[in-house]
mmCIF file of C-alpha atoms in Angstrom:
data_model
loop_
_atom_site.group_PDB
_atom_site.id
_atom_site.type_symbol
_atom_site.label_atom_id
_atom_site.label_comp_id
_atom_site.label_asym_id
_atom_site.label_seq_id
_atom_site.Cartn_x
_atom_site.Cartn_y
_atom_site.Cartn_z
ATOM 1 C CA HIS R 1 -4.788 10.636 -2.166
ATOM 2 C CA ALA R 2 -1.822 8.221 -2.441
ATOM 3 C CA GLY R 3 -3.465 6.580 -5.431
ATOM 4 C CA CYS R 4 -2.633 3.198 -6.964
ATOM 5 C CA MET R 5 -3.778 1.657 -10.211
ATOM 6 C CA LEU R 6 -4.618 -1.974 -11.028
ATOM 7 C CA PHE R 7 -5.424 -3.288 -14.509
ATOM 8 C CA TRP R 8 -7.969 -6.092 -14.314
ATOM 9 C CA ASP R 9 -10.306 -7.661 -16.891
ATOM 10 C CA ASP R 10 -9.665 -4.960 -19.529
ATOM 11 C CA THR R 11 -10.363 -2.173 -17.020
ATOM 12 C CA PHE R 12 -8.123 0.244 -15.131
ATOM 13 C CA TYR R 13 -8.981 0.633 -11.440
ATOM 14 C CA TRP R 14 -7.662 3.718 -9.655
ATOM 15 C CA TYR R 15 -7.989 3.796 -5.877
ATOM 16 C CA GLY R 16 -6.613 5.571 -2.834
ATOM 17 C CA GLU R 17 -7.364 7.274 0.460
ATOM 18 C CA ASN R 18 -10.767 8.947 0.359
ATOM 19 C CA LYS R 19 -10.185 12.494 1.622
ATOM 20 C CA GLU R 20 -13.833 13.460 1.158
ATOM 21 C CA GLY R 21 -14.868 15.780 3.991
ATOM 22 C CA VAL R 22 -11.298 16.281 5.203
ATOM 23 C CA THR R 23 -10.496 19.955 5.814
ATOM 24 C CA ASP R 24 -7.885 19.498 8.543
ATOM 25 C CA GLU R 25 -5.919 16.223 8.719
ATOM 26 C CA LYS R 26 -5.249 16.825 12.417
ATOM 27 C CA LEU R 27 -9.001 16.502 12.988
ATOM 28 C CA LEU R 28 -9.979 14.005 10.277
ATOM 29 C CA TRP R 29 -7.600 11.890 8.203
ATOM 30 C CA HIS R 30 -9.715 9.788 5.836
ATOM 31 C CA ASN R 31 -13.108 8.397 4.914
ATOM 32 C CA GLY R 32 -12.083 4.936 3.784
ATOM 33 C CA VAL R 33 -10.671 3.758 0.445
ATOM 34 C CA ARG R 34 -12.365 4.986 -2.737
ATOM 35 C CA MET R 35 -12.107 3.592 -6.276
ATOM 36 C CA TYR R 36 -12.692 4.724 -9.853
ATOM 37 C CA SER R 37 -12.699 2.634 -13.047
ATOM 38 C CA SER R 38 -11.952 3.376 -16.692
ATOM 39 C CA LYS R 39 -11.561 1.580 -19.999
ATOM 40 C CA ASP R 40 -9.490 4.321 -21.639
ATOM 41 C CA LEU R 41 -7.797 6.299 -18.790
ATOM 42 C CA TYR R 42 -9.891 9.314 -19.859
ATOM 43 C CA ASN R 43 -13.486 8.578 -18.882
ATOM 44 C CA TRP R 44 -13.850 7.510 -15.238
ATOM 45 C CA LYS R 45 -16.654 5.905 -13.258
ATOM 46 C CA ASP R 46 -16.889 6.430 -9.505
ATOM 47 C CA GLU R 47 -17.091 2.967 -7.900
ATOM 48 C CA GLY R 48 -17.592 4.500 -4.455
ATOM 49 C CA VAL R 49 -15.990 3.564 -1.155
ATOM 50 C CA ILE R 50 -14.639 0.005 -1.378
ATOM 51 C CA CYS R 51 -13.348 -0.215 2.204
ATOM 52 C CA ALA R 52 -15.371 1.881 4.610
ATOM 53 C CA ALA R 53 -14.118 3.909 7.548
ATOM 54 C CA ARG R 54 -15.329 2.831 10.997
ATOM 55 C CA PRO R 55 -16.391 5.992 12.840
ATOM 56 C CA GLU R 56 -18.312 3.897 15.373
ATOM 57 C CA ASP R 57 -15.153 2.157 16.614
ATOM 58 C CA PRO R 58 -12.412 4.482 17.993
ATOM 59 C CA GLU R 59 -10.066 1.495 18.366
ATOM 60 C CA SER R 60 -10.355 0.391 14.740
ATOM 61 C CA PRO R 61 -7.391 1.003 12.408
ATOM 62 C CA LEU R 62 -10.011 2.343 9.982
ATOM 63 C CA HIS R 63 -11.431 4.959 12.346
ATOM 64 C CA PRO R 64 -11.464 8.297 10.421
ATOM 65 C CA TYR R 65 -8.939 9.789 12.843
ATOM 66 C CA SER R 66 -6.541 6.871 12.271
ATOM 67 C CA LYS R 67 -3.795 7.664 9.782
ATOM 68 C CA MET R 68 -4.508 5.088 7.086
ATOM 69 C CA ASP R 69 -2.141 5.471 4.119
ATOM 70 C CA ARG R 70 -1.215 4.076 0.696
ATOM 71 C CA PRO R 71 -3.696 1.239 0.044
ATOM 72 C CA HIS R 72 -2.445 -1.499 -2.312
ATOM 73 C CA ILE R 73 -4.439 -4.362 -3.867
ATOM 74 C CA LEU R 74 -3.304 -7.720 -5.291
ATOM 75 C CA TYR R 75 -5.417 -10.546 -6.692
ATOM 76 C CA ASN R 76 -4.657 -14.053 -5.456
ATOM 77 C CA GLU R 77 -5.420 -16.732 -8.065
ATOM 78 C CA ASN R 78 -5.343 -19.550 -5.502
ATOM 79 C CA THR R 79 -7.867 -18.093 -3.050
ATOM 80 C CA LYS R 80 -9.804 -16.092 -5.685
ATOM 81 C CA LYS R 81 -9.636 -13.105 -3.353
ATOM 82 C CA PHE R 82 -8.615 -9.497 -3.835
ATOM 83 C CA VAL R 83 -6.290 -8.573 -0.973
ATOM 84 C CA LEU R 84 -5.983 -4.992 0.269
ATOM 85 C CA TRP R 85 -3.060 -3.839 2.422
ATOM 86 C CA MET R 86 -3.048 -0.462 4.209
ATOM 87 C CA LYS R 87 -0.381 1.271 6.274
ATOM 88 C CA ILE R 88 -1.624 2.549 9.633
ATOM 89 C CA MET R 89 0.006 5.035 11.994
ATOM 90 C CA GLY R 90 -1.042 3.926 15.480
ATOM 91 C CA LYS R 91 -1.890 6.219 18.366
ATOM 92 C CA ASP R 92 1.502 5.367 19.857
ATOM 93 C CA LYS R 93 3.197 6.514 16.605
ATOM 94 C CA ILE R 94 4.125 2.895 15.814
ATOM 95 C CA GLN R 95 3.304 1.980 12.222
ATOM 96 C CA PHE R 96 1.786 -1.324 11.124
ATOM 97 C CA MET R 97 -0.272 -2.917 8.345
ATOM 98 C CA THR R 98 -3.965 -3.765 8.171
ATOM 99 C CA VAL R 99 -5.117 -6.405 5.659
ATOM 100 C CA ALA R 100 -8.608 -6.823 4.168
ATOM 101 C CA THR R 101 -10.115 -9.054 1.462
ATOM 102 C CA SER R 102 -13.005 -9.080 -0.989
ATOM 103 C CA ASP R 103 -14.467 -11.408 -3.605
ATOM 104 C CA GLN R 104 -14.814 -8.444 -5.981
ATOM 105 C CA ILE R 105 -12.248 -5.833 -6.945
ATOM 106 C CA THR R 106 -14.768 -3.098 -6.127
ATOM 107 C CA GLY R 107 -15.383 -4.476 -2.645
ATOM 108 C CA PRO R 108 -16.646 -4.362 -0.052
ATOM 109 C CA TYR R 109 -13.350 -5.226 1.658
ATOM 110 C CA ARG R 110 -13.463 -6.683 5.158
ATOM 111 C CA ILE R 111 -10.557 -6.721 7.589
ATOM 112 C CA VAL R 112 -8.910 -10.108 8.183
ATOM 113 C CA ASN R 113 -5.824 -8.852 10.042
ATOM 114 C CA GLU R 114 -6.130 -5.604 12.010
ATOM 115 C CA LYS R 115 -2.531 -5.225 13.123
ATOM 116 C CA LEU R 116 0.373 -6.819 11.276
ATOM 117 C CA HIS R 117 4.033 -5.995 11.853
ATOM 118 C CA PRO R 118 5.915 -7.624 8.924
ATOM 119 C CA GLY R 119 8.675 -9.696 10.477
ATOM 120 C CA GLY R 120 7.963 -7.931 13.761
ATOM 121 C CA MET R 121 9.165 -4.651 12.246
ATOM 122 C CA ASN R 122 7.816 -1.113 12.444
ATOM 123 C CA SER R 123 6.743 -0.724 8.804
ATOM 124 C CA GLY R 124 6.293 2.562 6.961
ATOM 125 C CA ASP R 125 5.587 3.406 3.313
ATOM 126 C CA PHE R 126 5.311 0.288 1.156
ATOM 127 C CA ASP R 127 4.530 -1.336 -2.156
ATOM 128 C CA LEU R 128 3.187 -4.800 -3.007
ATOM 129 C CA VAL R 129 4.817 -6.715 -5.866
ATOM 130 C CA LYS R 130 3.375 -9.762 -7.604
ATOM 131 C CA ARG R 131 5.877 -11.948 -9.442
ATOM 132 C CA ALA R 132 5.316 -13.850 -12.698
ATOM 133 C CA ASP R 133 5.069 -17.162 -10.805
ATOM 134 C CA GLY R 134 2.189 -15.877 -8.648
ATOM 135 C CA SER R 135 4.239 -15.321 -5.500
ATOM 136 C CA ALA R 136 4.318 -11.837 -3.997
ATOM 137 C CA CYS R 137 6.346 -9.650 -1.677
ATOM 138 C CA ILE R 138 6.039 -6.428 0.255
ATOM 139 C CA VAL R 139 8.656 -3.694 -0.112
ATOM 140 C CA PHE R 140 8.584 -1.331 2.862
ATOM 141 C CA GLU R 141 10.597 1.220 4.756
ATOM 142 C CA ARG R 142 11.728 -0.116 8.113
ATOM 143 C CA VAL R 143 11.066 3.226 9.727
ATOM 144 C CA HIS R 144 14.088 5.545 9.667
ATOM 145 C CA GLN R 145 16.475 2.665 8.939
ATOM 146 C CA ASP R 146 16.393 0.900 5.570
ATOM 147 C CA MET R 147 14.222 -0.778 2.930
ATOM 148 C CA ILE R 148 12.963 -4.336 3.415
ATOM 149 C CA VAL R 149 11.831 -6.809 0.729
ATOM 150 C CA MET R 150 9.816 -9.592 2.395
ATOM 151 C CA ASP R 151 7.897 -12.501 0.856
ATOM 152 C CA LEU R 152 4.171 -12.765 1.472
ATOM 153 C CA THR R 153 2.445 -15.981 2.443
ATOM 154 C CA ASP R 154 0.760 -17.928 -0.356
ATOM 155 C CA ASP R 155 -2.624 -16.327 0.444
ATOM 156 C CA TYR R 156 -1.088 -12.788 0.580
ATOM 157 C CA LEU R 157 -2.592 -12.261 4.038
ATOM 158 C CA GLY R 158 0.694 -12.228 5.926
ATOM 159 C CA THR R 159 4.464 -12.348 5.613
ATOM 160 C CA THR R 160 7.019 -15.143 5.720
ATOM 161 C CA THR R 161 10.427 -15.141 7.401
ATOM 162 C CA ASN R 162 12.195 -14.713 4.046
ATOM 163 C CA PHE R 163 13.401 -11.143 3.587
ATOM 164 C CA SER R 164 16.352 -9.033 2.457
ATOM 165 C CA VAL R 165 17.660 -5.631 3.566
ATOM 166 C CA HIS R 166 18.411 -2.770 1.160
ATOM 167 C CA LEU R 167 19.466 0.878 1.157
ATOM 168 C CA PRO R 168 20.532 1.261 4.799
ATOM 169 C CA ARG R 169 20.865 4.918 5.794
ATOM 170 C CA LYS R 170 21.983 6.646 8.983
ATOM 171 C CA CYS R 171 18.875 8.785 9.560
ATOM 172 C CA PRO R 172 16.287 11.010 7.839
ATOM 173 C CA PRO R 173 16.315 12.709 5.394
ATOM 174 C CA TYR R 174 18.699 10.148 3.867
ATOM 175 C CA VAL R 175 16.543 7.111 4.663
ATOM 176 C CA ARG R 176 14.460 6.154 1.625
ATOM 177 C CA GLU R 177 10.657 5.771 1.693
ATOM 178 C CA ALA R 178 7.613 5.705 -0.603
ATOM 179 C CA PRO R 179 8.875 2.803 -2.781
ATOM 180 C CA ALA R 180 7.240 2.337 -6.178
ATOM 181 C CA VAL R 181 8.348 -0.946 -7.752
ATOM 182 C CA PHE R 182 7.709 -2.572 -11.128
ATOM 183 C CA THR R 183 9.270 -5.191 -13.420
ATOM 184 C CA ARG R 184 10.016 -4.808 -17.130
ATOM 185 C CA ASN R 185 11.826 -7.320 -19.362
ATOM 186 C CA GLY R 186 13.075 -9.274 -16.361
ATOM 187 C CA VAL R 187 14.494 -6.232 -14.571
ATOM 188 C CA ASN R 188 13.112 -4.864 -11.301
ATOM 189 C CA TYR R 189 12.950 -1.074 -10.970
ATOM 190 C CA ALA R 190 12.334 0.943 -7.806
ATOM 191 C CA PHE R 191 11.689 4.639 -7.305
ATOM 192 C CA THR R 192 12.079 6.001 -3.778
ATOM 193 C CA SER R 193 11.795 9.295 -1.947
ATOM 194 C CA GLY R 194 13.853 10.832 0.833
ATOM 195 C CA THR R 195 12.313 11.122 4.306
ATOM 196 C CA THR R 196 11.367 14.799 4.328
ATOM 197 C CA ALA R 197 7.646 14.453 5.170
ATOM 198 C CA LYS R 198 5.654 16.622 2.729
ATOM 199 C CA PHE R 199 8.635 18.718 1.699
ATOM 200 C CA PRO R 200 9.893 17.888 -1.834
ATOM 201 C CA ASN R 201 13.147 16.031 -2.438
ATOM 202 C CA ALA R 202 14.939 14.285 -5.273
ATOM 203 C CA SER R 203 13.897 10.734 -6.136
ATOM 204 C CA ASP R 204 16.422 7.916 -6.208
ATOM 205 C CA LYS R 205 16.058 5.183 -8.818
ATOM 206 C CA TYR R 206 17.366 1.608 -8.656
ATOM 207 C CA ARG R 207 17.287 -1.511 -10.776
ATOM 208 C CA SER R 208 18.092 -5.142 -10.084
ATOM 209 C CA ARG R 209 17.696 -8.584 -11.625
ATOM 210 C CA LEU R 210 17.156 -10.175 -8.221
ATOM 211 C CA ASN R 211 13.918 -12.136 -7.710
#
């Protein structure tokens, strides 16, 4: 669920929330992050769970009952680490990020930051964007307000104080979420969804030449 894809070393890696064993999300939300690999986007190999759930620790952001969403991975050339970010819905309904790292793209990933609020903000759906110069940013919904673009630290493990505010809206369902961002020919493109939970709505599309 909520899959992402990363092309690395001539291989496509497809990963997302592992919903194995989930029959009722009110009782069980996830079983970690699972990954598949392919050379041709047709034949797929199951790489297994790359970031395991923690059923033994009820306070962990990766406990199976914790609402872990939308995992995203970037590779950091400076630290030689793969960095995994996950959105977590806390027991108090406050959303935050959990960050994990691995030496290998297929894991295992180990948590290095259990609870991160980018810029002190309540952060919802997000995307990670790596620029051509190796720097990176997180694009996230500041819950029920607007969209934030915030630079990551050089190691991708945290955020800086440099950010910009976009797409302010009065309230759901007009607030945008679920950003999907990519760059082509020097232009940044973003696809977003309205805040209607699991009910369908029309996507909005944007483009910009801003860095």
